[in-house]
Structures are given as C-alpha cells and as structure tokens.
Amino acid sequence: MIDYIDIRQLIPQRQPIMMVDALVEADEQSATSRLIIRDNNFFLQEDGCLGEVGLIEHMAQTASAHAGYMAFKQGVQEAPIGYIGEVKGFCLYMLPKKGDELTTTVQIVLQAGNVTVVNAMTKVDDSLVAETQLKISLKE
Amino acid sequence: MMLKDKYFKVNDCTKGEGLSADYSISLLEDCEVYAGHFPGEPICPGVCNIQTVKECMMLLTGEKSLSIRKVKRCRFKALMSPQTVRQLNVHIDAAKHDDGYTVVARIYNAETDFMEFNGEMSS
C-alpha cells in the first residue's frame, strides 16, 4: 500500500471522465488502481455494463496515474498529460457491470523518452475482465 | 447509443460492397466529455473514437448491441480537437463470420489520418 494521495494530483482528467478512484500500490515498474463503476459513469451502457472503451480508458488512466505518482515523488505538482498512442492485443473476457469494483495492474514493458509501453490487466474480484498492451505518450 | 448525437453526429453514409461504408460525421464541440478531457484544453479522447467506430458498425449491420472482443491493433496517429477538426470520415471494412465481425476501420479527413483500427466485434 502507498500513502493515500488525492487522485486529482496524479491524473489530469476531470469529471465526467475520471476513470480511476485511487492508486493503491506503486513501485518503479508497476502500479495498481481501483475504480467502482457508479451509475453516472460516462461509459456506462444502456444494459448496465461498462462499455469496453471505458475499460481501455480506465487502464490508460492507471498508467497515467502511475506516471503522475512517479512525478509527484520527484516533487512535480501538476499531473502530466498523456495520450494513448496505440492499443494492441486487447482481449475482453467479461463486461463488468454497475457496482463492480475494478482492480487494474499496469506493468511497464518499455520506456523511451516520453513514450511508455505498458501491459495492463483488469480484474473484478478474482475474475479476469480484460487485458491489453498500451502505448502512452506524455505531453512534453 | 452511447456517443451518437452527443459526441458525434452522422451527416451522410456511402455504402460500398459487402459490409463496407464511409460515414461522414461531425464532432459535437459542446459534448460534456471536454469538461474533463482536458479542462481548458479540449482533446478528443482516443477511446471515444474507438466507440465511434463501434457505433458506425452498429448502424451498418443493424445490430442493437456489439461488443469489442479483441483489438488486434489500434493506432492513434494524430491528436484531434473539436475546435480545429469538425468534419471527419469513418471508413469501415467488415467481414461477418460465425463468431461475429472482423472490423478494419480508419478515421480521417482530407488532411490527416487520425486513427486505424483492426479488431473483432460480436453481438
């Protein structure tokens, strides 16, 4: 566990598309986040499930929160802005629904300049929800 | 649909052979998403463009719901802001098989290629 830091210090996104509640673990190479799917979630579908793109955004914002945490530890006050450059090998195993709590872990595969490649995996309890590789570019 | 008439609207559609079509769309600058992405600096979320492809696929196939089972690869080649980009084309080439659809799509305009998508969707 890491000390609690307001997520708004770690990611630049604001409502209605803040897709991480908190960063719960982090080290140099990996980080874990949590998100409860509430009924006002921007990516909620009519059937009460979170749309796949909501999952991808949540995974990307976990990577962003990780970058924000590393920057925060170095005294940077403003969360860095990152953009998704590529989604590769996304696999959906189940669609989570309203009320579910997502737990997502990102692992850095490669870091070069302002580009980071991560593997991301999302679970609800012990069930695998989705996994993917993401390329994220941080704004210079 | 999640984003049609909220994030984008369809102006026109030219159908090609089989399951292919080119949708001419406009981005809706007053979409609430820009309040948070990012404050004072509206940038189209890449995932909203993936959702736009999915919703165009729903229009093309008549499927009431589709889920994105796999993304082989989706590349975002240029940033898009609704302040500078109004008109876009969404080109879709899909093939139906037993488990759903293979979808190859591209979002572009006359000047720029913004996104290339290659994945699997199923109903």
PDB file of C-alpha atoms in Angstrom, chain B residues 15-87:
ATOM      1  CA  LYS B  15     -22.181   2.191 -48.668  1.00  0.00           C
ATOM      2  CA  GLY B  16     -19.634   0.100 -50.526  1.00  0.00           C
ATOM      3  CA  GLU B  17     -19.629  -3.565 -51.474  1.00  0.00           C
ATOM      4  CA  GLY B  18     -20.453  -6.115 -48.783  1.00  0.00           C
ATOM      5  CA  LEU B  19     -20.067  -4.792 -45.253  1.00  0.00           C
ATOM      6  CA  SER B  20     -18.215  -1.618 -46.073  1.00  0.00           C
ATOM      7  CA  ALA B  21     -19.174   2.021 -45.783  1.00  0.00           C
ATOM      8  CA  ASP B  22     -17.844   5.519 -45.404  1.00  0.00           C
ATOM      9  CA  TYR B  23     -19.615   7.643 -42.790  1.00  0.00           C
ATOM     10  CA  SER B  24     -19.253  11.393 -42.921  1.00  0.00           C
ATOM     11  CA  ILE B  25     -19.524  12.703 -39.348  1.00  0.00           C
ATOM     12  CA  SER B  26     -19.225  15.955 -37.392  1.00  0.00           C
ATOM     13  CA  LEU B  27     -17.730  16.276 -33.918  1.00  0.00           C
ATOM     14  CA  LEU B  28     -20.003  17.989 -31.385  1.00  0.00           C
ATOM     15  CA  GLU B  29     -17.902  20.577 -29.609  1.00  0.00           C
ATOM     16  CA  ASP B  30     -20.333  21.012 -26.691  1.00  0.00           C
ATOM     17  CA  CYS B  31     -20.072  17.332 -25.602  1.00  0.00           C
ATOM     18  CA  GLU B  32     -19.657  17.169 -21.802  1.00  0.00           C
ATOM     19  CA  VAL B  33     -16.564  14.967 -22.155  1.00  0.00           C
ATOM     20  CA  TYR B  34     -14.428  18.036 -22.933  1.00  0.00           C
ATOM     21  CA  ALA B  35     -15.080  19.462 -19.450  1.00  0.00           C
ATOM     22  CA  GLY B  36     -12.698  16.765 -18.208  1.00  0.00           C
ATOM     23  CA  HIS B  37     -10.507  15.928 -21.199  1.00  0.00           C
ATOM     24  CA  PHE B  38      -8.859  18.268 -20.511  1.00  0.00           C
ATOM     25  CA  PRO B  39     -10.009  21.342 -18.535  1.00  0.00           C
ATOM     26  CA  GLY B  40      -9.409  24.341 -20.810  1.00  0.00           C
ATOM     27  CA  GLU B  41      -7.788  22.124 -23.438  1.00  0.00           C
ATOM     28  CA  PRO B  42     -10.378  20.042 -25.324  1.00  0.00           C
ATOM     29  CA  ILE B  43      -8.805  16.933 -26.888  1.00  0.00           C
ATOM     30  CA  CYS B  44     -10.890  14.084 -28.332  1.00  0.00           C
ATOM     31  CA  PRO B  45     -10.390  11.009 -26.130  1.00  0.00           C
ATOM     32  CA  GLY B  46      -8.941   8.209 -28.269  1.00  0.00           C
ATOM     33  CA  VAL B  47     -11.379   5.742 -26.730  1.00  0.00           C
ATOM     34  CA  CYS B  48     -14.333   7.874 -27.899  1.00  0.00           C
ATOM     35  CA  ASN B  49     -13.046   7.429 -31.444  1.00  0.00           C
ATOM     36  CA  ILE B  50     -12.989   3.641 -30.954  1.00  0.00           C
ATOM     37  CA  GLN B  51     -16.577   3.873 -29.674  1.00  0.00           C
ATOM     38  CA  THR B  52     -17.480   5.960 -32.754  1.00  0.00           C
ATOM     39  CA  VAL B  53     -16.239   3.099 -34.962  1.00  0.00           C
ATOM     40  CA  LYS B  54     -18.323   0.623 -32.928  1.00  0.00           C
ATOM     41  CA  GLU B  55     -21.461   2.760 -33.278  1.00  0.00           C
ATOM     42  CA  CYS B  56     -20.936   3.154 -37.030  1.00  0.00           C
ATOM     43  CA  MET B  57     -20.633  -0.675 -37.162  1.00  0.00           C
ATOM     44  CA  MET B  58     -23.967  -0.922 -35.320  1.00  0.00           C
ATOM     45  CA  LEU B  59     -25.544   1.405 -37.886  1.00  0.00           C
ATOM     46  CA  LEU B  60     -24.030  -0.564 -40.764  1.00  0.00           C
ATOM     47  CA  THR B  61     -25.035  -4.027 -39.509  1.00  0.00           C
ATOM     48  CA  GLY B  62     -28.299  -3.087 -37.770  1.00  0.00           C
ATOM     49  CA  GLU B  63     -27.055  -4.858 -34.609  1.00  0.00           C
ATOM     50  CA  LYS B  64     -28.628  -3.345 -31.462  1.00  0.00           C
ATOM     51  CA  SER B  65     -25.552  -4.100 -29.413  1.00  0.00           C
ATOM     52  CA  LEU B  66     -21.998  -5.095 -30.262  1.00  0.00           C
ATOM     53  CA  SER B  67     -19.083  -5.751 -28.005  1.00  0.00           C
ATOM     54  CA  ILE B  68     -15.441  -5.261 -28.863  1.00  0.00           C
ATOM     55  CA  ARG B  69     -13.994  -8.689 -28.110  1.00  0.00           C
ATOM     56  CA  LYS B  70     -10.499  -8.070 -29.419  1.00  0.00           C
ATOM     57  CA  VAL B  71      -8.407  -5.188 -30.625  1.00  0.00           C
ATOM     58  CA  LYS B  72      -5.565  -6.585 -32.682  1.00  0.00           C
ATOM     59  CA  ARG B  73      -4.165  -3.109 -33.078  1.00  0.00           C
ATOM     60  CA  CYS B  74      -5.479   0.432 -32.891  1.00  0.00           C
ATOM     61  CA  ARG B  75      -3.112   3.277 -33.701  1.00  0.00           C
ATOM     62  CA  PHE B  76      -3.801   6.922 -32.922  1.00  0.00           C
ATOM     63  CA  LYS B  77      -1.775   8.803 -35.490  1.00  0.00           C
ATOM     64  CA  ALA B  78      -2.697  12.413 -34.703  1.00  0.00           C
ATOM     65  CA  LEU B  79      -4.350  14.335 -31.880  1.00  0.00           C
ATOM     66  CA  MET B  80      -7.789  15.737 -32.597  1.00  0.00           C
ATOM     67  CA  SER B  81      -9.526  18.715 -31.019  1.00  0.00           C
ATOM     68  CA  PRO B  82     -13.177  19.568 -31.736  1.00  0.00           C
ATOM     69  CA  GLN B  83     -12.068  23.209 -32.010  1.00  0.00           C
ATOM     70  CA  THR B  84      -9.949  22.544 -35.065  1.00  0.00           C
ATOM     71  CA  VAL B  85     -11.442  19.359 -36.538  1.00  0.00           C
ATOM     72  CA  ARG B  86     -15.151  19.472 -37.350  1.00  0.00           C
ATOM     73  CA  GLN B  87     -15.667  17.082 -40.255  1.00  0.00           C
TER      74      GLN B  87
END
